[in-house]
Amino acid sequence: MSDNINTTDLKKQVEDLLASFRSSLSSVNNTDALQELRVKTVGKKGALTSLLKSLGATTPSERPAAGEMLNKLRDEIEEELTKKKAALIDAETQAAEATDQVDVTMPARARASGAFHPVAQTMHEIVAIMQGLGYSVALGPEKEEEHYNFDCLNIPSWHPARDMQDTFYFPDGTLLRTHTSPVQIRSMLKYGAPLRVVCPGKVYRRDNDTTHSPMFNQLEGLLLEQDVSFSVLKGSLRELMNGFFGRELKNRFRASYFPFTEPSMELDIECVECGGKNPDCRICKGTGWLEVCGMGMVHPFVVRAGGIDPDKYNGFAFGMGLDRMAMLKYGISDLRYLFNGNVSYFLSGRNA
Ligand code: PHE
């Protein structure tokens, strides 16, 4: 009889456990809660495990039936747990997919974009205008020989431009070029005539104050063809200045002197700040004019030094400061802003 009671007892316990497991299972709605229920039921200290342990207390005759009953219970529970787990993972994946969807209409995050340095931009603009007039770009070394920087340009050794005050020399007698004019010579020797080149680049002089930097940027122009007149030079520079500043500017050509051009001139344009209307203008100092460019007809001495016959070819050269051009176009008030690497001045919108 006791056998019967025991088995009935166990059967009741199995039914209770299954009922309570199923009711818990039906209220489980996520995989974490499911794991908790699994531990509570089939874990080391779980309800099913303690039932299995009670098998040891049954008599040998009732053990097989009891064992079978408990094994069946365990299989059932495991199966239901597995099914539920699959269903929950499915549901959770679907929910995640629904909320994680990419909204392709969302605006992209704004990125700060880089920009050219004002001098580089100025150089690109001027080069583009000159390319439109048929010029190519030629470059030369910044560490230059006296021969190209001075001798070939008709600057004899006694000339003030040779003074140690102005030029950075290396111990071996080479120097940092003081202007881009040596590239005139190098271009003539390399390409011959006819020739149209512009030569942008860094130049160096022993000068350092509010309006002078020991390194600055120039752009050289050189044209050598047959029967070139000064009016071609005037027209080309007018084209360059009006193109660069984007409007028609008054200009005037003043007589000047450079050893490597004859005759030599300087170009003034109307003040881009005040147009000559402000006697207190900080840019033109009330004169209404801005000096922007040195130029002239290339001296026959220089043409010859470039390996070209001055009786066959003549032409003109000009040279301008790119830093100054950038300052005038973009309204930059101090040369040092261009070189000190602090971009906040440009980002502040003062030059927008
Ligand atoms: N090389 C001159 C300077 O540095 C500029 C220049 C170039 C003048 C070409 C005339 C012709 O000032």
CSV table of C-alpha atoms and ligand atoms in Angstrom, one decimal:
chain,number,residue,atom,x,y,z
A,1,MET,CA,0.0,0.0,0.0
A,2,SER,CA,2.7,2.3,1.0
A,3,ASP,CA,4.2,1.8,-2.5
A,4,ASN,CA,1.0,3.0,-4.0
A,5,ILE,CA,0.8,6.0,-1.8
A,6,ASN,CA,4.4,7.0,-2.5
A,7,THR,CA,3.9,6.8,-6.2
A,8,THR,CA,0.6,8.7,-6.0
A,9,ASP,CA,2.4,11.2,-3.9
A,10,LEU,CA,5.2,11.6,-6.4
A,11,LYS,CA,2.7,11.8,-9.2
A,12,LYS,CA,0.9,14.6,-7.5
A,13,GLN,CA,4.2,16.4,-6.9
A,14,VAL,CA,5.1,15.9,-10.6
A,15,GLU,CA,1.7,17.3,-11.7
A,16,ASP,CA,2.0,20.3,-9.3
A,17,LEU,CA,5.5,21.1,-10.5
A,18,LEU,CA,4.5,20.9,-14.1
A,19,ALA,CA,1.4,23.1,-13.5
A,20,SER,CA,3.4,25.7,-11.6
A,21,PHE,CA,6.2,25.5,-14.3
A,22,ARG,CA,3.7,26.0,-17.1
A,23,SER,CA,2.0,28.9,-15.4
A,24,SER,CA,5.4,30.6,-14.8
A,25,LEU,CA,6.4,29.8,-18.3
A,26,SER,CA,3.3,31.5,-19.8
A,27,SER,CA,4.1,34.7,-18.0
A,28,VAL,CA,7.7,34.7,-19.1
A,29,ASN,CA,8.2,37.4,-21.8
A,30,ASN,CA,11.9,37.7,-22.3
A,31,THR,CA,15.0,35.5,-22.4
A,32,ASP,CA,16.4,36.7,-19.1
A,33,ALA,CA,13.2,35.8,-17.3
A,34,LEU,CA,13.3,32.4,-19.1
A,35,GLN,CA,16.8,31.8,-17.9
A,36,GLU,CA,15.7,32.5,-14.3
A,37,LEU,CA,12.9,30.0,-14.6
A,38,ARG,CA,15.2,27.4,-16.1
A,39,VAL,CA,17.5,27.8,-13.1
A,40,LYS,CA,14.6,27.6,-10.7
A,41,THR,CA,13.3,24.4,-12.3
A,42,VAL,CA,16.1,22.3,-13.7
A,43,GLY,CA,19.1,24.1,-12.1
A,44,LYS,CA,21.3,22.5,-9.3
A,45,LYS,CA,18.9,23.7,-6.6
A,46,GLY,CA,15.8,23.6,-8.8
A,47,ALA,CA,12.5,22.0,-8.0
A,48,LEU,CA,13.0,19.1,-10.5
A,49,THR,CA,16.5,18.4,-9.3
A,50,SER,CA,15.2,18.0,-5.7
A,51,LEU,CA,12.5,15.7,-6.9
A,52,LEU,CA,15.1,13.6,-8.7
A,53,LYS,CA,17.1,13.5,-5.6
A,54,SER,CA,14.1,12.1,-3.7
A,55,LEU,CA,14.3,9.0,-6.0
A,56,GLY,CA,17.0,7.7,-3.7
A,57,ALA,CA,14.4,7.5,-1.0
A,58,THR,CA,12.0,5.3,-3.0
A,59,THR,CA,12.0,1.5,-2.6
A,60,PRO,CA,13.6,-0.6,-5.3
A,61,SER,CA,10.2,-1.8,-6.6
A,62,GLU,CA,8.8,1.6,-7.2
A,63,ARG,CA,12.0,3.2,-8.4
A,64,PRO,CA,11.7,2.3,-12.1
A,65,ALA,CA,8.2,3.7,-12.4
A,66,ALA,CA,9.2,6.8,-10.4
A,67,GLY,CA,12.3,7.2,-12.5
A,68,GLU,CA,10.4,7.0,-15.7
A,69,MET,CA,7.9,9.5,-14.5
A,70,LEU,CA,10.6,12.0,-13.5
A,71,ASN,CA,12.6,11.5,-16.7
A,72,LYS,CA,9.4,12.2,-18.7
A,73,LEU,CA,8.8,15.3,-16.7
A,74,ARG,CA,12.4,16.5,-17.3
A,75,ASP,CA,12.1,15.9,-21.0
A,76,GLU,CA,8.8,17.7,-21.1
A,77,ILE,CA,10.2,20.7,-19.2
A,78,GLU,CA,13.3,20.8,-21.3
A,79,GLU,CA,11.3,20.7,-24.5
A,80,GLU,CA,9.0,23.5,-23.4
A,81,LEU,CA,11.9,25.6,-22.3
A,82,THR,CA,13.6,25.1,-25.7
A,83,LYS,CA,10.5,26.0,-27.6
A,84,LYS,CA,9.8,29.1,-25.5
A,85,LYS,CA,13.4,30.2,-25.9
A,86,ALA,CA,13.2,29.9,-29.7
A,87,ALA,CA,9.9,31.9,-29.7
A,88,LEU,CA,11.4,34.6,-27.5
A,89,ILE,CA,14.5,35.0,-29.5
A,90,ASP,CA,12.4,35.3,-32.6
A,91,ALA,CA,10.2,38.0,-31.1
A,92,GLU,CA,13.2,39.9,-29.7
A,93,THR,CA,15.0,39.8,-33.0
A,94,GLN,CA,11.9,41.1,-34.8
A,95,ALA,CA,11.4,43.9,-32.2
A,96,ALA,CA,15.1,44.9,-32.5
A,97,GLU,CA,14.8,44.9,-36.3
A,98,ALA,CA,11.7,47.1,-36.1
A,99,THR,CA,13.4,49.7,-33.8
A,100,ASP,CA,16.9,49.6,-35.3
A,101,GLN,CA,15.8,50.4,-38.8
A,102,VAL,CA,18.0,53.0,-40.6
A,103,ASP,CA,16.2,56.2,-41.4
A,104,VAL,CA,17.6,57.0,-44.7
A,105,THR,CA,15.9,60.4,-44.7
A,106,MET,CA,17.8,61.5,-41.6
A,107,PRO,CA,20.2,64.4,-42.5
A,108,ALA,CA,23.9,63.4,-42.2
A,109,ARG,CA,26.1,64.7,-39.4
A,110,ALA,CA,27.8,67.9,-40.6
A,111,ARG,CA,31.5,67.8,-41.0
A,112,ALA,CA,33.9,70.7,-40.8
A,113,SER,CA,35.6,70.8,-44.2
A,114,GLY,CA,39.2,71.9,-44.8
A,115,ALA,CA,40.1,74.9,-47.0
A,116,PHE,CA,43.0,76.2,-48.9
A,117,HIS,CA,45.3,78.7,-47.2
A,118,PRO,CA,44.4,82.2,-48.5
A,119,VAL,CA,47.8,82.5,-50.2
A,120,ALA,CA,47.5,79.0,-51.8
A,121,GLN,CA,44.0,80.0,-53.0
A,122,THR,CA,45.3,83.3,-54.4
A,123,MET,CA,48.1,81.4,-56.2
A,124,HIS,CA,45.6,78.9,-57.7
A,125,GLU,CA,43.4,81.8,-58.9
A,126,ILE,CA,46.2,83.8,-60.5
A,127,VAL,CA,47.7,80.7,-62.1
A,128,ALA,CA,44.2,79.8,-63.5
A,129,ILE,CA,43.9,83.3,-65.1
A,130,MET,CA,47.3,83.1,-66.6
A,131,GLN,CA,46.7,79.6,-67.9
A,132,GLY,CA,43.7,81.1,-69.7
A,133,LEU,CA,46.2,83.5,-71.4
A,134,GLY,CA,48.4,80.6,-72.5
A,135,TYR,CA,51.0,80.4,-69.7
A,136,SER,CA,52.4,77.2,-68.2
A,137,VAL,CA,53.6,76.8,-64.7
A,138,ALA,CA,57.3,76.4,-64.0
A,139,LEU,CA,59.0,75.8,-60.6
A,140,GLY,CA,62.5,76.3,-59.4
A,141,PRO,CA,64.5,75.5,-56.3
A,142,GLU,CA,64.3,77.6,-53.1
A,143,LYS,CA,67.9,77.0,-52.4
A,144,GLU,CA,69.5,78.8,-55.3
A,145,GLU,CA,72.8,79.7,-56.8
A,146,GLU,CA,74.1,83.3,-56.9
A,147,HIS,CA,74.5,82.7,-60.7
A,148,TYR,CA,70.7,82.3,-61.2
A,149,ASN,CA,69.5,84.6,-58.4
A,150,PHE,CA,71.8,87.5,-59.3
A,151,ASP,CA,74.4,87.1,-62.1
A,152,CYS,CA,72.1,86.1,-64.9
A,153,LEU,CA,69.6,88.7,-63.8
A,154,ASN,CA,72.1,91.5,-64.5
A,155,ILE,CA,72.6,92.1,-60.7
A,156,PRO,CA,76.4,92.5,-60.5
A,157,SER,CA,78.3,91.8,-57.3
A,158,TRP,CA,78.4,95.4,-56.2
A,159,HIS,CA,74.6,95.8,-56.5
A,160,PRO,CA,72.8,96.6,-53.2
A,161,ALA,CA,70.5,93.6,-53.6
A,162,ARG,CA,73.5,91.5,-53.0
A,163,ASP,CA,74.1,93.0,-49.6
A,164,MET,CA,74.3,90.4,-46.8
A,165,GLN,CA,71.5,92.3,-45.1
A,166,ASP,CA,69.0,91.2,-47.6
A,167,THR,CA,70.1,87.6,-48.5
A,168,PHE,CA,70.3,84.4,-46.5
A,169,TYR,CA,73.5,82.7,-47.6
A,170,PHE,CA,74.7,79.2,-46.9
A,171,PRO,CA,78.3,78.6,-46.0
A,172,ASP,CA,78.9,77.0,-49.4
A,173,GLY,CA,77.9,80.3,-51.2
A,174,THR,CA,74.5,79.1,-52.2
A,175,LEU,CA,71.5,81.1,-51.0
A,176,LEU,CA,67.8,81.2,-50.3
A,177,ARG,CA,66.4,82.8,-53.4
A,178,THR,CA,65.4,86.4,-52.8
A,179,HIS,CA,62.8,86.4,-55.6
A,180,THR,CA,61.2,84.1,-58.2
A,181,SER,CA,63.1,85.7,-61.0
A,182,PRO,CA,65.9,83.0,-61.2
A,183,VAL,CA,63.1,80.7,-62.5
A,184,GLN,CA,63.0,83.0,-65.5
A,185,ILE,CA,66.5,81.9,-66.4
A,186,ARG,CA,66.0,78.3,-65.6
A,187,SER,CA,62.8,78.2,-67.7
A,188,MET,CA,64.6,79.9,-70.7
A,189,LEU,CA,67.4,77.4,-70.5
A,190,LYS,CA,65.1,74.5,-70.2
A,191,TYR,CA,62.3,75.4,-72.7
A,192,GLY,CA,63.8,78.0,-75.0
A,193,ALA,CA,61.6,80.5,-76.9
A,194,PRO,CA,58.8,81.2,-77.6
A,195,LEU,CA,57.9,80.9,-74.0
A,196,ARG,CA,55.1,81.8,-71.6
A,197,VAL,CA,55.5,80.8,-68.0
A,198,VAL,CA,54.3,81.7,-64.5
A,199,CYS,CA,56.5,80.7,-61.6
A,200,PRO,CA,54.9,80.8,-58.1
A,201,GLY,CA,56.9,80.0,-55.0
A,202,LYS,CA,58.5,80.9,-51.7
A,203,VAL,CA,61.2,83.6,-51.5
A,204,TYR,CA,63.4,84.7,-48.6
A,205,ARG,CA,64.8,88.0,-47.4
A,206,ARG,CA,66.4,89.1,-44.1
A,207,ASP,CA,63.4,91.2,-43.2
A,208,ASN,CA,61.1,90.8,-40.3
A,209,ASP,CA,58.5,93.4,-39.1
A,210,THR,CA,54.8,94.0,-39.2
A,211,THR,CA,54.8,94.3,-43.0
A,212,HIS,CA,57.7,92.0,-43.9
A,213,SER,CA,58.2,88.3,-43.3
A,214,PRO,CA,61.6,86.6,-43.8
A,215,MET,CA,59.7,84.1,-46.0
A,216,PHE,CA,57.0,85.2,-48.4
A,217,ASN,CA,55.4,84.2,-51.7
A,218,GLN,CA,55.9,85.6,-55.2
A,219,LEU,CA,54.6,84.9,-58.6
A,220,GLU,CA,56.8,85.6,-61.6
A,221,GLY,CA,55.5,85.9,-65.2
A,222,LEU,CA,57.7,85.7,-68.3
A,223,LEU,CA,56.7,86.0,-72.0
A,224,LEU,CA,59.3,85.8,-74.8
A,225,GLU,CA,58.1,85.9,-78.4
A,226,GLN,CA,58.8,87.9,-81.5
A,227,ASP,CA,58.1,91.7,-81.6
A,228,VAL,CA,56.4,91.9,-78.3
A,229,SER,CA,55.4,95.4,-77.3
A,230,PHE,CA,54.9,96.9,-73.9
A,231,SER,CA,51.1,97.2,-74.6
A,232,VAL,CA,50.9,93.4,-74.6
A,233,LEU,CA,52.3,93.5,-71.0
A,234,LYS,CA,49.8,96.2,-70.0
A,235,GLY,CA,46.9,94.3,-71.4
A,236,SER,CA,47.9,91.0,-69.8
A,237,LEU,CA,48.3,92.6,-66.3
A,238,ARG,CA,45.0,94.4,-66.6
A,239,GLU,CA,43.4,91.1,-67.5
A,240,LEU,CA,45.1,89.4,-64.5
A,241,MET,CA,44.1,92.1,-62.0
A,242,ASN,CA,40.5,92.5,-63.2
A,243,GLY,CA,40.1,88.7,-63.3
A,244,PHE,CA,41.5,88.3,-59.8
A,245,PHE,CA,39.5,91.0,-58.1
A,246,GLY,CA,36.4,90.3,-60.2
A,247,ARG,CA,35.8,93.8,-61.5
A,248,GLU,CA,37.2,96.5,-63.7
A,249,LEU,CA,39.9,98.4,-61.7
A,250,LYS,CA,41.5,101.7,-62.6
A,251,ASN,CA,45.3,101.2,-63.0
A,252,ARG,CA,48.4,103.2,-63.7
A,253,PHE,CA,51.9,102.3,-64.8
A,254,ARG,CA,54.7,104.2,-63.1
A,255,ALA,CA,58.4,104.3,-64.3
A,256,SER,CA,60.6,102.2,-62.0
A,257,TYR,CA,63.9,100.4,-62.0
A,258,PHE,CA,65.0,96.7,-62.0
A,259,PRO,CA,68.4,95.6,-63.2
A,260,PHE,CA,66.7,92.7,-65.3
A,261,THR,CA,64.1,94.8,-67.2
A,262,GLU,CA,64.4,97.8,-69.4
A,263,PRO,CA,62.3,99.8,-69.4
A,264,SER,CA,60.9,98.9,-66.0
A,265,MET,CA,57.5,99.8,-64.5
A,266,GLU,CA,55.4,99.4,-61.5
A,267,LEU,CA,51.7,98.8,-61.7
A,268,ASP,CA,49.3,100.5,-59.3
A,269,ILE,CA,45.6,99.6,-59.1
A,270,GLU,CA,42.9,101.7,-57.5
A,271,CYS,CA,42.5,100.9,-53.8
A,272,VAL,CA,40.2,97.9,-53.5
A,273,GLU,CA,39.2,99.0,-50.0
A,274,CYS,CA,38.1,102.6,-50.5
A,275,GLY,CA,38.3,103.2,-54.3
A,276,GLY,CA,40.3,106.4,-53.5
A,277,LYS,CA,37.4,107.9,-51.6
A,278,ASN,CA,38.7,107.7,-48.1
A,279,PRO,CA,41.6,110.0,-47.1
A,280,ASP,CA,42.1,108.0,-43.9
A,281,CYS,CA,42.1,104.6,-45.7
A,282,ARG,CA,44.4,102.2,-43.8
A,283,ILE,CA,45.1,100.2,-47.0
A,284,CYS,CA,46.1,102.9,-49.5
A,285,LYS,CA,47.0,105.5,-46.8
A,286,GLY,CA,44.7,107.9,-48.6
A,287,THR,CA,46.6,107.8,-51.9
A,288,GLY,CA,43.8,105.9,-53.6
A,289,TRP,CA,46.5,103.6,-55.2
A,290,LEU,CA,48.0,100.2,-54.4
A,291,GLU,CA,51.4,99.0,-55.7
A,292,VAL,CA,50.9,95.5,-56.8
A,293,CYS,CA,53.5,94.5,-59.4
A,294,GLY,CA,57.0,95.1,-60.7
A,295,MET,CA,57.6,94.5,-64.4
A,296,GLY,CA,59.3,95.5,-67.6
A,297,MET,CA,60.7,94.4,-70.9
A,298,VAL,CA,63.2,91.7,-70.3
A,299,HIS,CA,66.8,93.1,-70.5
A,300,PRO,CA,68.7,91.7,-73.5
A,301,PHE,CA,71.5,90.7,-71.1
A,302,VAL,CA,69.0,88.4,-69.3
A,303,VAL,CA,67.6,86.9,-72.5
A,304,ARG,CA,71.1,86.1,-73.5
A,305,ALA,CA,71.9,84.6,-70.1
A,306,GLY,CA,68.8,82.4,-70.7
A,307,GLY,CA,70.5,81.0,-73.9
A,308,ILE,CA,68.1,82.9,-76.2
A,309,ASP,CA,69.1,85.3,-78.9
A,310,PRO,CA,67.8,88.8,-77.9
A,311,ASP,CA,67.8,89.9,-81.5
A,312,LYS,CA,65.2,87.2,-82.3
A,313,TYR,CA,63.1,87.2,-79.2
A,314,ASN,CA,62.0,89.8,-76.8
A,315,GLY,CA,59.3,90.0,-74.2
A,316,PHE,CA,58.3,91.0,-70.7
A,317,ALA,CA,58.5,89.8,-67.1
A,318,PHE,CA,56.6,90.7,-64.0
A,319,GLY,CA,56.7,89.8,-60.4
A,320,MET,CA,54.2,90.2,-57.6
A,321,GLY,CA,53.7,89.3,-54.0
A,322,LEU,CA,51.1,86.7,-53.5
A,323,ASP,CA,50.7,87.4,-49.8
A,324,ARG,CA,49.9,91.0,-50.5
A,325,MET,CA,47.4,90.0,-53.2
A,326,ALA,CA,45.7,87.6,-50.7
A,327,MET,CA,45.6,90.3,-48.0
A,328,LEU,CA,44.0,92.8,-50.5
A,329,LYS,CA,41.4,90.4,-51.9
A,330,TYR,CA,40.4,88.9,-48.5
A,331,GLY,CA,40.7,92.0,-46.4
A,332,ILE,CA,43.4,90.5,-44.1
A,333,SER,CA,44.8,93.3,-42.0
A,334,ASP,CA,48.1,91.9,-40.8
A,335,LEU,CA,50.6,89.9,-42.8
A,336,ARG,CA,51.4,87.8,-39.7
A,337,TYR,CA,48.0,86.3,-39.7
A,338,LEU,CA,49.0,84.5,-42.9
A,339,PHE,CA,52.0,82.8,-41.2
A,340,ASN,CA,51.3,82.2,-37.5
A,341,GLY,CA,49.1,79.1,-38.1
A,342,ASN,CA,46.2,80.3,-35.9
A,343,VAL,CA,43.1,79.8,-38.0
A,344,SER,CA,40.7,81.4,-35.5
A,345,TYR,CA,41.1,84.8,-37.3
A,346,PHE,CA,39.8,83.3,-40.5
A,347,LEU,CA,37.1,81.2,-38.8
A,348,SER,CA,35.7,84.2,-36.9
A,349,GLY,CA,33.9,85.4,-40.0
A,350,ARG,CA,35.8,88.7,-40.2
A,351,ASN,CA,36.8,87.7,-43.7
A,352,ALA,CA,33.6,86.0,-44.7
B,1,PHE,N1,62.0,90.3,-58.9
B,1,PHE,C1,61.4,91.6,-58.6
B,1,PHE,C2,61.2,91.7,-57.1
B,1,PHE,O1,61.4,90.7,-56.4
B,1,PHE,C3,60.0,91.7,-59.2
B,1,PHE,C4,60.1,91.7,-60.7
B,1,PHE,C5,60.0,90.6,-61.4
B,1,PHE,C6,60.3,92.9,-61.4
B,1,PHE,C7,60.1,90.6,-62.8
B,1,PHE,C8,60.3,93.0,-62.8
B,1,PHE,C9,60.2,91.8,-63.5
B,1,PHE,O2,60.9,92.8,-56.6
